[in-house]
Amino acid sequence: MEQLVQELKEHLIEELNLEEITPEDIDAAAPLFGDGLGLDSIDALEIILILEKYYGVKLANSAEAKPVFYSVNSLAEYIMQNRK
Amino acid sequence: MAKQRVDIYLGASAMRTCLGDKAQTLAAMNEGKSGLSYQSAWGMYAGCSQVAAIEGYTRFEAMIIAQIADVVQQSGVQLSDADTQLIISTTKGNVELLAEDCDNIPPRAFLYASAERIAAYFGCVARPVVISNACISGVSAFVVARQMILQGRCRHAIVAGADALCEFITSGFASFKSISPAPCRPYDAQRDGLTLGEAAAAVLLTTDSALADSNIRLAGGAITNDANHISGPSRTGDGLYYAISRAMAEAGVGCDDIGFVNTHGTATRYNDEMESKAVAWAGLDCKPLNSLKGYIGHTLGASGVVELILCAESLKQDYIFGTKGFESSDTPHKLQLSAGAQSIEGRCCVKTASGFGGCNAAVVLDMGAHQGAEIACRGVKQVAEYTLPQSELPFAQFIREQFRTFGQSDMKFYKMSDMSKALYVAVERLLAIEGFGDVEPTRRAIVLANCSASLDADAAHQQILNSHTAEGASPAVFVYTLANVAAGQMCIRHKIQGDNTFFIESADSGTAEQYARTLIATGVADAVICGWCDYLKGNWSVDVKLLKND
């Protein structure tokens, strides 16, 4: 799980162009959306792509996925449960 | 100083939609038929048009040439007459040529190059004006054409809009999860996204009443920006409300004069919700309202032109088409949705559009006697200018160093396209010379032009399609395949809620500045950022000015 969280942070930084942010800057338990990282609805769609691309996990749409998208930890949990 | 306003009439028109030519489209819509069908190549429903090929021209060019030729033939107005202006509205033009080679961009993938070929076909004397403003392009083209005629720069304008569907476009909308799994259902409680369509249309605008079609005038128009988000519609509908109210004020009409409203009505959850708020805010929720997307789909750069022509037909016949796919509503404000065809009262209609980049546009058609209202003519002064310097450094490094000098942490900056980053830095420096904090957001505007439109982002999107076919496109890349989104970013950053128009031309001939000056002179805006903003594969050219009223 810890390794997955670290890996997810790296994917988020790379794919969402979070320049000047390091994995250590991201609190895995803190809300992803809102003020912190400045993520928006386009980033949510990009996170869906990350889940598909790296973990083969599909999500229908970002509206259904609100609890999953809460934090890096919740994303990691979802991947653990749904990864094939 | 004030001068008499001339009346601008709608003249001959022509279209090609998935339902056929104009007569066939009207007949099919009268029967409640939809032209949308499942397209297995793209895995989605869409409205595809039959286009007669023209030797030596692309599909996009052939479809638009046929409509312009029809208008020329019907009206007798010649584009070889210096008094006639060709205005082309398109979001993507010949973008499908990128599929062949996105490393070496084919010359005809440039919108201006394609527009110049179309203009040459008709022996145009005046250079064509190309507007690429996402989904409001068509309605924007009418607003710009109107200003050009009012300024006496031409007596006639042929406004032509088209977009040809291809995987570049369908995959991008799919990446936004905004495609409906079934034919779209505008405003319906079950709506679940838009359906793309393909169309081309052209219409004559003229000051010559002898060429008018039923004395319908293009009485007013306005372009605004939400200054909220580059892809999500406004939560309040404020931007579209400003566009509608300003267009009505310019036309000198009140709610009582309006017979119906034809909205963009794409059938995405958020768009229709936003529109219901804006329409109610403008006091038009008591008026019959329709969306035509269920018949012909969302035809992108053609949509404003096709739908305005269909609105004019409705005004002439005193009845409006239904909203194909609509059964029951769940929008926050109850609207008088026209489910089936219905008769209308009132001599005017309002046509709206909203699109990526946060842009909105509205125009008013009026079949009543002319108003002869007067428009202001104010002085314009340039208060600041900034040219982004060239550098030996690669762009990424250059622009990062520039950005760091601002000493701020705007997380959004690094997510922007390179063209947006270049514009961001230039506008930051421009406004440091002189700001516009004293000017109300709705009185601020941004008008830009460039040569490559969004080809840099287009190539990146095409590259993704070529390399990761399984995962599909990236929404964060696709959103920048519209040049005006860079302007939209500036609207958010600097709270610019007025006009935001993007022109495409081969080199800076002053089109953007001329239009910006018109906005101030006629009292539409009090402060306008205008100029040139181009970026393609590591090369940039950004020169912006701030104009204010004198």
PDB file of C-alpha atoms in Angstrom, chain A residues 16-21 36-43 45-46 48-49 52-53 59-60, chain B residues 175-177 229-232 400 404 411-412 414-415 421 468 471 473-477 479:
ATOM      1  CA  LEU A  16      -1.053  16.503 -14.023  1.00  0.00           C
ATOM      2  CA  ASN A  17       2.013  18.711 -14.579  1.00  0.00           C
ATOM      3  CA  LEU A  18       2.376  19.525 -10.886  1.00  0.00           C
ATOM      4  CA  GLU A  19       5.703  21.229 -11.375  1.00  0.00           C
ATOM      5  CA  GLU A  20       7.620  22.313  -8.279  1.00  0.00           C
ATOM      6  CA  ILE A  21       5.705  19.754  -6.189  1.00  0.00           C
ATOM      7  CA  GLY A  36      -4.153  22.424  -1.994  1.00  0.00           C
ATOM      8  CA  LEU A  37      -2.978  21.219  -5.408  1.00  0.00           C
ATOM      9  CA  GLY A  38      -5.382  23.415  -7.370  1.00  0.00           C
ATOM     10  CA  LEU A  39      -6.880  20.426  -9.204  1.00  0.00           C
ATOM     11  CA  ASP A  40     -10.051  20.855 -11.259  1.00  0.00           C
ATOM     12  CA  SER A  41     -12.514  18.855 -13.366  1.00  0.00           C
ATOM     13  CA  ILE A  42      -9.988  18.347 -16.191  1.00  0.00           C
ATOM     14  CA  ASP A  43      -7.537  16.869 -13.666  1.00  0.00           C
ATOM     15  CA  LEU A  45     -10.628  13.231 -16.052  1.00  0.00           C
ATOM     16  CA  GLU A  46      -6.844  12.850 -16.241  1.00  0.00           C
ATOM     17  CA  ILE A  48      -9.407   8.480 -14.589  1.00  0.00           C
ATOM     18  CA  LEU A  49      -6.863   8.004 -17.390  1.00  0.00           C
ATOM     19  CA  GLU A  52      -6.767   2.999 -16.613  1.00  0.00           C
ATOM     20  CA  LYS A  53      -3.293   3.424 -18.009  1.00  0.00           C
ATOM     21  CA  LEU A  59     -14.221   4.434 -13.629  1.00  0.00           C
ATOM     22  CA  ALA A  60     -17.347   5.449 -15.504  1.00  0.00           C
TER      23      ALA A  60
ATOM     24  CA  SER B 175     -11.974  12.131 -23.532  1.00  0.00           C
ATOM     25  CA  PHE B 176     -14.154  14.742 -21.830  1.00  0.00           C
ATOM     26  CA  LYS B 177     -16.796  12.037 -21.278  1.00  0.00           C
ATOM     27  CA  HIS B 229     -13.150  27.781 -15.991  1.00  0.00           C
ATOM     28  CA  ILE B 230     -11.749  26.791 -19.404  1.00  0.00           C
ATOM     29  CA  SER B 231     -13.994  23.766 -19.896  1.00  0.00           C
ATOM     30  CA  GLY B 232     -16.743  23.814 -17.278  1.00  0.00           C
ATOM     31  CA  ARG B 400       9.756  29.037 -16.322  1.00  0.00           C
ATOM     32  CA  ARG B 404       9.505  32.676 -11.406  1.00  0.00           C
ATOM     33  CA  MET B 411      -0.491  26.118  -9.717  1.00  0.00           C
ATOM     34  CA  LYS B 412      -2.488  26.538 -12.911  1.00  0.00           C
ATOM     35  CA  TYR B 414       2.273  24.712 -15.322  1.00  0.00           C
ATOM     36  CA  LYS B 415      -0.836  22.984 -16.604  1.00  0.00           C
ATOM     37  CA  LYS B 421       2.108  30.295 -20.839  1.00  0.00           C
ATOM     38  CA  HIS B 468      -1.790   5.440 -27.172  1.00  0.00           C
ATOM     39  CA  GLU B 471      -6.367   4.846 -23.529  1.00  0.00           C
ATOM     40  CA  ALA B 473      -7.009  11.230 -25.779  1.00  0.00           C
ATOM     41  CA  SER B 474      -5.960  13.447 -22.897  1.00  0.00           C
ATOM     42  CA  PRO B 475      -8.587  16.056 -21.966  1.00  0.00           C
ATOM     43  CA  ALA B 476      -5.872  18.338 -20.566  1.00  0.00           C
ATOM     44  CA  VAL B 477      -4.242  18.412 -24.030  1.00  0.00           C
ATOM     45  CA  VAL B 479      -8.891  21.485 -24.348  1.00  0.00           C
TER      46      VAL B 479
END
